[in-house]
């Protein structure tokens, strides 16, 4: 029987699942409105929580006093702030799904980002009060003080620009480069004692910087063969960026404009490279970590030379150009190199999010050693570790140096003595450009989490919360907060298989490097099924000769054998995705799913099929009911891990899995027409869990079986698969939990082996 090779990813029914234009536009308008509401809640909550001055509860904006005190009660304020942040984060997830599944135009994306940003543009600074320090430092520079020797307190207690500055920075010299000091001084010259106008000018400067950065990210992503629209969604609709670079107006926005533009132009080579060195050096003249880009941009050019003399010359040129630009910036602005002395002699702010601060504090607490000494060692160790990792990335990441640069910047942000959430934007823009179109679970989760780790106007509110909060008020606020987590479901069109052959059994076997087992598996299935019409469909993700082995076996097979070979770029969802692609292609009204490693006994297939024939929509081969066993097929460690995973998913899905003893089984049968294929978005090899969790109404029965020993090949279980499984369980829980389901991200769009 010749094999029938089909193309992966096509559907058997040929349904059109593309949204019509009107529905698509309505969904985008709704998404823009929901995100706007989230931003508005953020601003209102921040104003009530202290971003506005006491006595101004009826106003959206006013300059806060220090220390911060709640205006009409902290609990409702935090409820609004974090509720709005939840809405904004979930709107971001929905927007990205729209882009990856249906596509967005550049105009529609820009319009949505503008709508989400509007409340943040007109409201008070949220997340920190650094922009008030920028205004005071600019006024200090404009009045002729040496900002690298004196702090804002030199303005005098009566100066209104000093009032909203965090006391931590009253006596702290500026640690930013001469370019930013010059820009701040120019703003101060225009705004004078106007605090609000100074903040708005700094915010306008930040928005201009973000616009320039967006153009550079788009160009960089396109040049790297990535999805440029997805890069913009990841980088600029990102709640972390909106909260800290738009509302907070942090100077990262200006630094990134020079930095990303320099990298984007410099990677073109030729004279563009030297322009890139200059722009990256300008970025470093705002915040010093940007100097890393000069190293990553120049190193591939240096090592590409054949002779040592040329390499040394290129190294000197790259370093000389960068230093020359920084020196010129200092000369033209009149601030020279004083900022370097200020950085080296400044005392680190005791940032509560600093990893080195947390580590050093824990060591001091456990050992009893003086905290100051331990913190000094921890901070030095963190810097040395960052240097070491950067060197390794520099030496080993030449082929993909923009990615290596992104990770280096993130490492420096995390290990910095005064880590703040907005420091992550140093690397976020490059990761957005270099990984757009990929699943990016860690990226998305990291950004969403980092957006929540700040209070509306600073950590002081944490103490006020503990002092003023009553248990009942907190409980009520938490309930109300959960109500704000609603997000609209995406349009869904069920897709069931209808054109199948009654009486035919299709056996789906997902394979990856299982060539030696193919012939024996087909013979066993054919022998077990006897006269029952049966086909075997292999969905293969192999890079070896497994497809050829399947084709050879099909020549003389007693049952029809077909092959779906998924090329490297189409292997979404792992082996679970292979099963879903198989469900798209099967011809039988009953489907049996089993592995190719021969640990699933073919002799149990007829009983599974009979169970479905008797009325069950799913028949699960279970190792954990009387007659079942797994001792022969699993090592003691893997047996414990399997049982632990079963317990975990039982906790996560107590109602959906209470009828199954072995939801982790990879051996089961189902009625083809009972499964909505659009609901299946697996990520890994536990496809049964996906089926049961997304179809709670299915009738399920179990059949005992003994899990056998692997005959040939290598197990696909690994630490990475385990990590992937845990992440997928979390995704699946969100996707199947009512109002939360609106932010689910389909796996089918991602290239995942």
XYZ file of C-alpha atoms in Angstrom:
753
model
C 0.000 0.000 0.000
C 1.626 3.254 -1.113
C 1.830 6.088 1.372
C -0.193 9.223 0.851
C 2.013 12.188 1.764
C 0.111 15.381 2.514
C 1.138 18.900 3.382
C 1.002 19.791 7.064
C -1.195 22.655 8.147
C -4.049 22.326 5.645
C -7.515 21.380 6.831
C -9.514 18.443 5.570
C -12.715 20.471 5.316
C -11.228 23.602 3.761
C -13.055 25.963 6.086
C -12.386 29.676 5.860
C -11.498 30.829 9.373
C -10.494 34.392 8.446
C -12.539 37.064 10.175
C -14.661 39.221 7.910
C -13.630 42.872 7.728
C -16.513 44.252 9.776
C -15.999 41.786 12.646
C -12.271 42.430 12.591
C -12.714 46.213 12.785
C -15.265 45.913 15.571
C -12.932 43.718 17.585
C -10.090 46.224 17.202
C -12.317 49.141 18.225
C -13.433 47.188 21.289
C -9.821 46.335 22.094
C -8.786 49.989 21.821
C -11.660 50.987 24.115
C -10.848 48.343 26.720
C -7.187 49.386 26.789
C -8.211 53.022 27.113
C -10.352 52.166 30.132
C -7.368 50.358 31.639
C -5.109 53.377 31.171
C -7.772 55.698 32.568
C -8.126 53.515 35.672
C -4.345 53.598 36.047
C -4.280 57.386 36.005
C -7.250 57.791 38.327
C -5.891 55.255 40.780
C -2.449 56.840 40.708
C -3.873 60.303 41.321
C -5.892 59.098 44.314
C -2.974 57.090 45.692
C -0.660 60.063 45.976
C 0.424 61.182 42.534
C -1.836 64.187 43.153
C -1.367 66.491 46.135
C -3.534 66.178 49.279
C -6.716 68.181 49.027
C -6.944 67.802 45.258
C -9.056 64.652 45.083
C -11.318 66.231 42.472
C -8.457 66.821 40.060
C -6.702 64.408 37.764
C -3.399 66.247 38.031
C -1.547 68.194 40.695
C 1.977 68.139 42.080
C 2.370 65.727 45.021
C 4.010 66.600 48.289
C 6.559 64.416 50.049
C 6.021 62.170 51.906
C 3.051 60.809 49.983
C -0.255 60.475 51.800
C -3.474 58.910 50.434
C -6.138 61.372 49.400
C -9.483 59.592 49.836
C -8.261 56.238 51.041
C -5.507 54.004 49.753
C -7.495 50.806 49.165
C -9.827 52.159 46.438
C -6.873 53.918 44.831
C -4.800 50.752 44.607
C -7.854 48.869 43.412
C -8.217 51.289 40.504
C -4.501 51.377 39.730
C -3.882 47.631 39.667
C -7.264 46.886 38.137
C -6.432 49.240 35.296
C -3.024 47.640 34.932
C -4.601 44.189 34.660
C -6.951 45.442 31.958
C -4.067 47.056 30.061
C -1.878 43.948 30.265
C -4.676 41.720 29.039
C -5.472 44.161 26.231
C -1.836 43.888 25.188
C -2.097 40.098 25.057
C -5.248 40.343 22.973
C -3.644 42.846 20.611
C -0.709 40.560 20.027
C -3.015 37.664 19.293
C -4.842 39.801 16.743
C -1.550 40.593 15.053
C -0.279 37.035 14.934
C -3.530 35.372 13.924
C -5.179 37.956 11.667
C -2.629 40.716 11.165
C -2.616 44.427 11.922
C -1.826 47.378 9.709
C 0.743 49.874 10.884
C -1.934 52.578 11.004
C -4.334 50.529 13.145
C -1.549 49.565 15.559
C -0.411 53.178 15.881
C -3.999 54.317 16.489
C -4.495 51.756 19.264
C -1.232 52.666 20.992
C -2.164 56.361 20.840
C -5.606 55.672 22.322
C -4.088 53.617 25.151
C -1.516 56.347 25.794
C -3.896 59.324 25.938
C -4.723 59.138 29.681
C -1.055 58.529 30.470
C -0.016 61.576 28.442
C -2.255 63.960 30.387
C -2.135 62.353 33.841
C 0.491 62.667 36.591
C 3.698 60.591 36.437
C 3.089 57.030 37.632
C 5.420 54.367 38.985
C 8.094 56.776 40.207
C 8.819 60.476 40.688
C 12.101 60.484 38.767
C 10.811 62.978 36.225
C 10.489 65.565 39.017
C 14.175 64.963 39.771
C 14.944 65.511 36.069
C 13.126 68.856 36.221
C 15.015 69.926 39.365
C 18.367 68.833 37.957
C 17.659 70.711 34.732
C 16.768 73.845 36.695
C 19.959 73.415 38.725
C 22.007 73.236 35.521
C 20.145 76.172 33.970
C 20.981 78.337 36.985
C 24.700 77.592 36.679
C 25.223 75.010 39.441
C 27.585 72.095 38.870
C 25.046 69.248 38.752
C 27.821 66.666 39.051
C 28.850 68.102 42.418
C 25.577 69.357 43.942
C 22.050 67.991 44.322
C 18.632 69.631 43.801
C 18.596 70.821 47.434
C 20.949 73.616 46.317
C 17.914 75.240 44.681
C 16.673 76.185 48.129
C 13.710 74.940 50.129
C 11.438 77.650 48.694
C 11.897 76.589 45.084
C 8.648 74.894 43.960
C 10.564 72.587 41.625
C 12.233 70.937 44.630
C 8.998 70.111 46.523
C 7.945 66.947 44.588
C 11.494 65.504 44.326
C 12.041 62.279 46.253
C 14.172 63.057 49.358
C 16.594 60.341 48.233
C 17.761 62.659 45.455
C 17.850 66.001 47.308
C 21.605 65.883 47.810
C 22.489 63.431 45.031
C 24.542 64.723 42.074
C 23.377 63.844 38.570
C 24.557 60.466 37.271
C 23.382 60.978 33.689
C 25.544 61.994 30.765
C 26.008 65.522 29.429
C 23.497 65.117 26.590
C 20.583 64.571 28.937
C 21.724 67.297 31.329
C 21.821 69.701 28.389
C 18.294 68.722 27.288
C 16.953 69.075 30.839
C 18.547 72.511 31.149
C 16.912 73.623 27.896
C 13.521 72.514 29.215
C 14.142 74.342 32.503
C 14.983 77.511 30.615
C 11.554 77.385 28.959
C 9.451 76.249 31.945
C 11.155 78.106 34.829
C 9.358 77.314 38.097
C 6.504 75.525 36.333
C 6.662 71.969 37.634
C 3.775 70.581 35.605
C 4.991 72.210 32.393
C 8.476 70.790 33.018
C 7.046 67.291 33.426
C 4.985 67.652 30.250
C 8.020 68.842 28.283
C 10.050 65.868 29.521
C 7.167 63.587 28.602
C 7.006 65.134 25.119
C 10.737 64.528 24.753
C 10.230 60.904 25.814
C 7.425 60.417 23.288
C 9.605 61.804 20.494
C 12.329 59.392 21.569
C 9.893 56.479 21.466
C 8.721 57.453 17.992
C 12.304 57.440 16.715
C 12.939 54.131 18.484
C 9.827 52.630 16.890
C 11.101 53.448 13.407
C 14.451 51.850 14.258
C 12.865 48.722 15.775
C 10.641 48.300 12.712
C 13.638 48.580 10.380
C 15.806 46.277 12.513
C 13.121 43.578 12.671
C 12.536 43.742 8.932
C 16.266 43.576 8.260
C 16.539 40.456 10.411
C 13.653 38.761 8.631
C 11.284 39.158 11.584
C 7.701 40.386 11.741
C 8.091 44.173 12.146
C 4.484 44.739 13.270
C 4.825 42.110 15.973
C 8.068 43.790 17.054
C 6.162 47.048 17.528
C 3.399 45.271 19.459
C 5.976 43.691 21.763
C 7.948 46.872 22.212
C 5.532 49.800 22.145
C 2.075 48.523 23.096
C 3.892 46.939 26.031
C 2.357 48.086 29.376
C 5.842 48.315 30.916
C 6.858 50.827 28.248
C 3.591 52.779 28.419
C 3.714 53.028 32.206
C 7.359 53.989 32.615
C 8.490 55.631 29.386
C 5.257 57.457 28.509
C 3.696 58.224 31.885
C 6.937 58.163 33.881
C 8.886 59.967 31.102
C 12.125 58.183 32.014
C 15.194 59.204 30.059
C 15.521 55.640 28.742
C 13.249 56.799 25.910
C 15.856 59.276 24.631
C 18.719 56.868 25.206
C 16.919 54.153 23.225
C 16.296 56.519 20.318
C 20.053 56.917 19.814
C 20.895 53.339 20.811
C 18.481 51.354 18.627
C 18.944 53.709 15.680
C 22.709 53.321 15.977
C 22.509 49.540 16.010
C 20.006 49.464 13.160
C 22.145 51.664 10.922
C 25.469 50.208 12.043
C 24.601 46.624 11.122
C 24.348 47.702 7.467
C 28.128 47.871 7.326
C 30.377 50.258 5.459
C 30.194 53.888 6.526
C 26.874 53.177 8.223
C 28.829 51.279 10.856
C 30.732 54.408 11.871
C 27.499 56.384 12.105
C 26.238 53.582 14.313
C 29.270 53.942 16.604
C 28.554 57.660 16.912
C 24.861 57.245 17.712
C 25.516 54.510 20.275
C 28.117 56.755 21.892
C 25.512 59.527 22.071
C 23.211 57.060 23.832
C 26.001 56.344 26.320
C 26.288 60.097 26.896
C 22.774 59.847 28.318
C 23.048 56.564 30.261
C 26.371 54.750 30.375
C 25.192 51.108 29.839
C 24.471 52.003 26.197
C 28.240 51.867 25.560
C 27.849 48.079 25.361
C 26.341 48.532 21.892
C 29.622 49.920 20.579
C 31.377 46.715 21.644
C 28.760 44.387 20.135
C 28.505 46.428 16.940
C 32.264 46.665 16.490
C 33.444 43.205 17.531
C 32.229 41.266 14.437
C 33.904 43.913 12.276
C 37.137 43.602 14.241
C 37.411 39.794 14.127
C 36.409 39.672 10.454
C 39.860 41.067 9.524
C 42.441 38.499 8.414
C 45.505 40.146 9.919
C 46.170 41.037 13.530
C 47.353 44.519 12.597
C 44.056 45.270 10.879
C 42.121 43.922 13.841
C 44.002 46.171 16.219
C 43.440 49.142 13.932
C 39.694 48.472 13.707
C 39.474 48.081 17.463
C 41.216 51.418 17.900
C 38.902 53.067 15.368
C 35.730 51.797 17.061
C 36.894 52.794 20.524
C 38.346 56.077 19.344
C 35.190 57.102 17.496
C 33.003 56.321 20.510
C 35.262 58.178 22.947
C 35.594 61.069 20.521
C 31.822 61.487 20.216
C 31.356 61.362 24.001
C 34.174 63.875 24.495
C 32.691 66.143 21.828
C 29.272 65.942 23.490
C 30.826 66.926 26.808
C 32.720 69.787 25.191
C 29.755 71.194 23.263
C 27.414 71.013 26.244
C 30.059 72.390 28.602
C 29.839 69.505 31.076
C 33.015 67.642 30.115
C 33.727 64.370 31.921
C 32.325 65.306 35.307
C 29.526 62.794 34.938
C 32.001 59.895 34.987
C 33.323 61.017 38.377
C 29.755 61.394 39.624
C 28.899 57.836 38.568
C 31.995 56.278 40.141
C 31.622 58.125 43.439
C 27.828 58.036 43.782
C 26.243 55.999 46.540
C 23.804 53.399 45.137
C 20.163 54.002 45.973
C 18.808 51.264 48.243
C 16.431 49.934 45.573
C 14.047 47.328 46.928
C 13.983 45.432 43.590
C 17.763 45.125 43.256
C 18.819 41.490 43.005
C 22.175 42.224 44.615
C 20.391 44.155 47.373
C 18.082 41.227 48.057
C 20.925 38.696 47.963
C 23.211 40.781 50.170
C 20.426 41.474 52.652
C 19.569 37.779 52.899
C 23.204 36.850 53.523
C 23.539 39.538 56.179
C 20.358 38.338 57.869
C 21.474 34.702 57.947
C 25.129 35.252 58.900
C 24.799 38.299 61.138
C 27.573 40.104 59.249
C 27.271 43.876 58.987
C 24.781 44.609 56.215
C 26.775 47.454 54.640
C 29.823 45.233 54.110
C 27.776 42.386 52.653
C 25.888 44.719 50.324
C 29.134 46.204 49.050
C 30.478 42.737 48.251
C 27.176 41.680 46.638
C 27.078 44.757 44.419
C 30.688 44.285 43.344
C 30.000 40.611 42.669
C 26.962 41.515 40.604
C 28.971 43.885 38.451
C 31.726 41.319 37.945
C 29.161 38.691 37.002
C 27.592 41.078 34.490
C 31.024 41.755 32.984
C 31.760 38.030 32.717
C 28.462 37.211 31.046
C 28.860 40.138 28.656
C 32.310 38.940 27.607
C 30.969 35.443 26.945
C 28.079 36.831 24.916
C 30.449 39.069 22.991
C 32.842 36.264 22.126
C 30.235 33.604 21.339
C 27.429 35.667 19.815
C 29.037 37.190 16.729
C 26.612 35.547 14.314
C 23.585 36.905 16.175
C 25.119 39.838 18.004
C 21.898 41.927 18.262
C 20.386 39.105 20.324
C 23.554 38.865 22.419
C 23.434 42.638 22.955
C 19.820 42.388 24.125
C 20.684 39.761 26.721
C 23.757 41.658 27.856
C 21.685 44.801 28.442
C 19.091 42.778 30.356
C 21.792 41.189 32.515
C 23.178 44.623 33.375
C 19.673 45.859 34.148
C 18.987 42.961 36.518
C 22.388 43.039 38.246
C 22.580 46.827 38.484
C 22.937 48.029 42.105
C 19.803 50.187 41.717
C 17.656 47.957 39.512
C 14.339 49.466 38.474
C 11.628 47.955 36.225
C 12.190 50.504 33.451
C 15.814 49.374 33.152
C 14.453 46.284 31.399
C 13.555 48.452 28.418
C 17.286 48.583 27.594
C 17.070 45.046 26.238
C 13.343 44.790 25.544
C 13.504 46.789 22.325
C 16.225 44.571 20.878
C 14.476 41.367 21.961
C 11.260 42.637 20.389
C 13.036 43.191 17.080
C 15.117 40.001 17.097
C 12.422 37.549 18.261
C 9.219 38.986 16.786
C 6.873 36.281 15.550
C 8.079 33.723 18.078
C 6.104 32.553 21.083
C 8.150 34.657 23.521
C 6.434 33.309 26.628
C 9.267 34.427 28.930
C 9.392 37.855 27.296
C 5.669 38.468 27.681
C 5.433 37.076 31.199
C 8.516 39.030 32.298
C 7.172 42.333 30.985
C 3.706 41.755 32.427
C 5.151 40.844 35.820
C 7.574 43.775 35.884
C 4.683 46.172 35.252
C 3.132 45.122 38.568
C 6.172 45.433 40.836
C 5.829 49.189 41.415
C 3.296 51.178 43.371
C 1.630 54.223 41.784
C 4.189 56.733 43.064
C 6.804 54.830 45.028
C 7.502 52.201 47.700
C 6.380 54.460 50.587
C 2.803 53.456 49.847
C 3.584 49.900 50.914
C 4.092 51.101 54.492
C 0.919 53.182 54.370
C -0.979 50.170 53.112
C 0.104 48.132 56.137
C -0.585 50.968 58.558
C -3.973 52.129 57.268
C -5.459 49.014 55.661
C -8.268 47.144 57.382
C -8.822 43.464 56.715
C -12.388 43.944 55.499
C -11.400 46.773 53.171
C -8.598 44.662 51.736
C -10.939 41.712 51.175
C -13.525 43.895 49.417
C -10.815 45.464 47.264
C -9.515 42.046 46.202
C -12.995 40.940 45.148
C -13.506 44.128 43.145
C -10.052 43.727 41.630
C -10.941 40.276 40.334
C -14.021 41.745 38.638
C -11.726 44.005 36.618
C -9.869 41.051 35.145
C -12.591 40.470 32.568
C -11.521 40.746 28.960
C -13.606 40.065 25.858
C -13.331 36.686 24.207
C -11.827 36.600 20.761
C -14.149 35.655 17.878
C -14.352 31.877 17.697
C -15.666 29.689 14.911
C -16.025 26.035 15.939
C -14.478 23.598 13.505
C -15.636 19.992 13.668
C -14.765 17.229 11.220
C -17.862 16.053 9.390
C -16.664 14.302 6.224
C -15.329 11.101 7.793
C -15.940 7.437 6.993
C -18.162 5.590 9.505
C -16.572 2.376 10.683
C -13.034 3.407 9.700
C -10.458 3.678 12.488
C -7.592 6.130 12.000
C -4.502 5.596 14.160
C -2.503 8.821 14.564
C 1.152 8.308 15.440
C 3.215 11.482 16.028
C 6.869 10.713 15.351
C 10.238 12.316 15.805
C 13.295 10.188 15.043
C 11.498 6.851 15.460
C 12.522 5.131 12.213
C 13.497 1.713 13.674
C 10.093 1.262 15.324
C 7.843 1.993 12.326
C 7.601 -1.455 10.737
C 6.945 -3.299 13.985
C 4.340 -0.763 15.074
C 2.375 -1.036 11.804
C 2.470 -4.851 11.932
C 1.199 -4.883 15.510
C -1.633 -2.457 14.791
C -2.688 -4.430 11.692
C -2.649 -7.713 13.637
C -4.620 -6.256 16.531
C -7.327 -4.696 14.364
C -7.918 -7.764 12.222
C -10.764 -7.196 9.757
C -11.745 -3.772 11.142
C -11.045 -1.094 8.470
C -7.994 0.804 9.727
C -5.523 3.384 8.502
C -2.292 4.525 10.154
C -1.399 8.207 9.812
C 2.137 9.197 10.805
C 2.619 12.909 11.525
C 6.356 13.300 11.451
C 8.632 16.025 12.823
C 11.881 14.200 12.151
C 15.109 15.530 10.719
C 16.538 12.044 10.108
C 15.418 9.244 7.768
C 12.151 8.464 9.593
C 9.987 9.737 6.660
C 11.835 7.385 4.314
C 11.293 4.509 6.760
C 7.563 5.234 6.845
C 7.404 5.328 3.042
C 9.211 1.969 2.785
C 6.895 0.317 5.321
C 3.854 1.646 3.456
C 4.847 -0.277 0.302
C 3.956 -3.667 1.832
C 1.743 -2.698 4.729
C -1.413 -4.757 5.366
C -3.244 -1.502 6.246
C -3.196 1.880 4.492
C -0.316 4.048 5.750
C -0.164 7.787 5.172
C 2.482 10.340 6.035
C 2.230 14.002 7.017
C 5.754 15.364 7.246
C 5.975 18.755 8.928
C 8.911 20.793 7.772
C 11.006 22.624 10.373
C 9.115 25.887 9.967
C 5.672 24.304 10.491
C 6.206 22.263 13.650
C 3.872 24.206 15.891
C 2.867 22.787 19.260
C 5.399 19.936 19.431
C 4.047 16.383 19.269
C 0.678 17.616 20.512
C 0.486 19.949 17.532
C 1.352 17.006 15.309
C -1.703 15.156 16.651
C -3.943 18.159 15.900
C -2.594 18.339 12.354
C -3.331 14.615 12.136
C -6.927 15.196 13.251
C -7.188 17.612 10.323
C -6.244 14.818 7.911
C -7.749 11.570 9.223
C -10.503 9.831 7.301
C -11.945 7.697 10.057
C -14.876 8.458 12.375
C -12.838 7.025 15.261
C -9.289 8.085 16.029
C -6.697 6.349 18.172
C -3.640 8.332 19.307
C -0.529 6.391 20.324
C 3.245 6.797 20.434
C 5.720 5.201 18.050
C 8.079 3.968 20.766
C 6.068 0.711 21.233
C 5.403 1.466 24.903
C 1.702 1.688 24.054
C 0.541 -1.899 23.346
C -1.246 -2.231 20.024
C -3.250 -5.089 21.537
C -5.190 -2.485 23.582
C -6.313 -0.539 20.498
C -9.415 -2.686 19.753
C -10.712 -2.261 23.311
C -10.309 1.528 23.064
C -12.175 1.515 19.755
C -14.942 -0.694 21.170
C -15.355 1.704 24.110
C -15.933 4.561 21.662
C -18.314 2.405 19.633
C -20.359 1.850 22.781
C -20.972 5.566 23.229
C -17.932 7.124 24.922
C -16.602 10.171 23.110
C -13.145 9.656 24.609
C -11.622 6.350 25.742
C -8.466 6.768 27.813
C -5.903 3.992 28.199
C -5.075 4.290 31.895
C -2.134 2.972 33.873
C -3.823 3.789 37.163
C -6.986 1.697 37.283
C -7.186 -2.026 38.144
C -5.414 -3.954 35.416
C -3.152 -1.062 34.481
C 0.540 -0.684 35.310
C 3.537 1.509 34.464
C 6.356 -0.096 36.440
C 8.018 -1.688 33.407
C 8.066 1.412 31.218
C 9.231 4.148 33.596
C 12.233 4.568 35.842
C 11.424 5.280 39.515
C 12.260 8.967 39.004
C 10.099 9.358 35.918
C 7.291 7.456 37.630
C 7.348 9.904 40.537
C 7.475 12.859 38.157
C 4.533 11.496 36.172
C 2.428 11.021 39.278
C 3.431 14.455 40.541
C 2.369 16.020 37.243
C -0.960 14.174 37.468
C -1.557 15.549 40.955
C -0.642 19.060 39.792
C -3.042 19.100 36.844
C -5.730 17.647 39.095
C -5.343 20.661 41.370
C -5.358 23.078 38.448
C -8.393 21.446 36.768
C -10.343 19.870 39.654
C -13.683 19.819 37.826
C -12.568 18.985 34.305
C -10.270 16.070 35.173
C -12.089 14.487 38.111
C -13.413 11.701 35.863
C -9.968 10.565 34.654
C -7.263 8.779 36.659
C -4.555 9.172 34.011
C -4.946 12.554 32.234
C -1.248 12.449 31.301
C -1.744 9.370 29.114
C -0.599 9.635 25.525
C -2.706 6.614 24.509
C -6.415 7.190 23.895
C -9.247 7.044 21.370
C -11.926 9.568 20.515
C -14.848 10.202 18.205
C -13.531 12.491 15.467
C -16.679 14.573 15.123
C -16.809 15.398 18.847
C -13.681 17.547 18.836
C -13.614 21.256 18.030
C -10.203 21.556 16.403
C -10.068 25.312 16.914
C -9.979 24.807 20.673
C -6.862 22.639 20.535
C -3.687 24.675 20.971
C -1.210 22.215 22.557
C 2.396 22.926 23.402
C 4.278 19.679 23.961
C 3.258 16.055 24.071
C 0.344 15.966 26.582
C -2.431 16.290 24.013
C -5.026 14.357 26.071
C -4.850 17.017 28.788
C -5.575 19.624 26.099
C -8.597 17.679 24.819
C -10.129 17.083 28.243
C -9.554 20.623 29.529
C -10.984 22.333 26.453
C -13.965 19.930 26.072
C -15.455 19.524 29.570
C -18.708 18.083 28.229
C -17.214 14.988 26.592
C -18.263 11.579 27.883
C -15.130 9.731 29.009
C -14.395 6.109 29.884
C -11.130 4.391 30.790
C -9.479 1.172 29.690
C -6.572 -0.390 31.638
C -3.239 -1.035 29.966
C 0.330 -1.879 30.914
C 2.897 0.726 29.899
C 5.726 -1.170 28.189
C 9.445 -0.632 27.722
C 10.859 1.491 24.922
C 12.105 -0.708 22.070
C 14.283 1.788 20.218
C 14.930 5.513 19.847
C 15.331 8.086 22.604
C 12.736 9.469 25.020
C 11.666 13.052 24.273
C 11.272 13.880 27.987
C 13.717 16.551 29.200
C 14.043 19.469 31.582
C 13.048 21.875 28.809
C 9.967 19.781 28.044
C 9.054 19.819 31.734
C 9.386 23.605 31.846
C 7.359 23.863 28.679
C 4.675 21.643 30.209
C 4.327 23.786 33.332
C 4.009 26.916 31.216
C 1.423 25.277 28.998
C -0.680 24.188 31.977
C -0.793 27.837 33.059
C -1.770 28.914 29.527
C -4.456 26.233 29.402
C -5.869 27.271 32.758
C -6.267 30.875 31.566
C -7.668 29.757 28.227
C -10.400 27.634 29.836
C -11.425 29.830 32.758
C -14.425 31.877 31.691
C -13.781 35.619 31.654
C -10.016 35.046 31.684
C -10.168 33.175 28.392
C -10.074 36.353 26.341
C -6.285 36.637 26.448
C -5.340 33.139 25.302
C -2.528 32.943 22.742
C -2.983 30.240 20.077
C 0.008 27.937 19.796
C -0.627 27.075 16.168
C 0.947 30.312 14.973
C 4.321 29.608 16.560
C 7.127 27.578 15.024
C 7.860 25.091 17.785
C 9.381 21.640 17.402
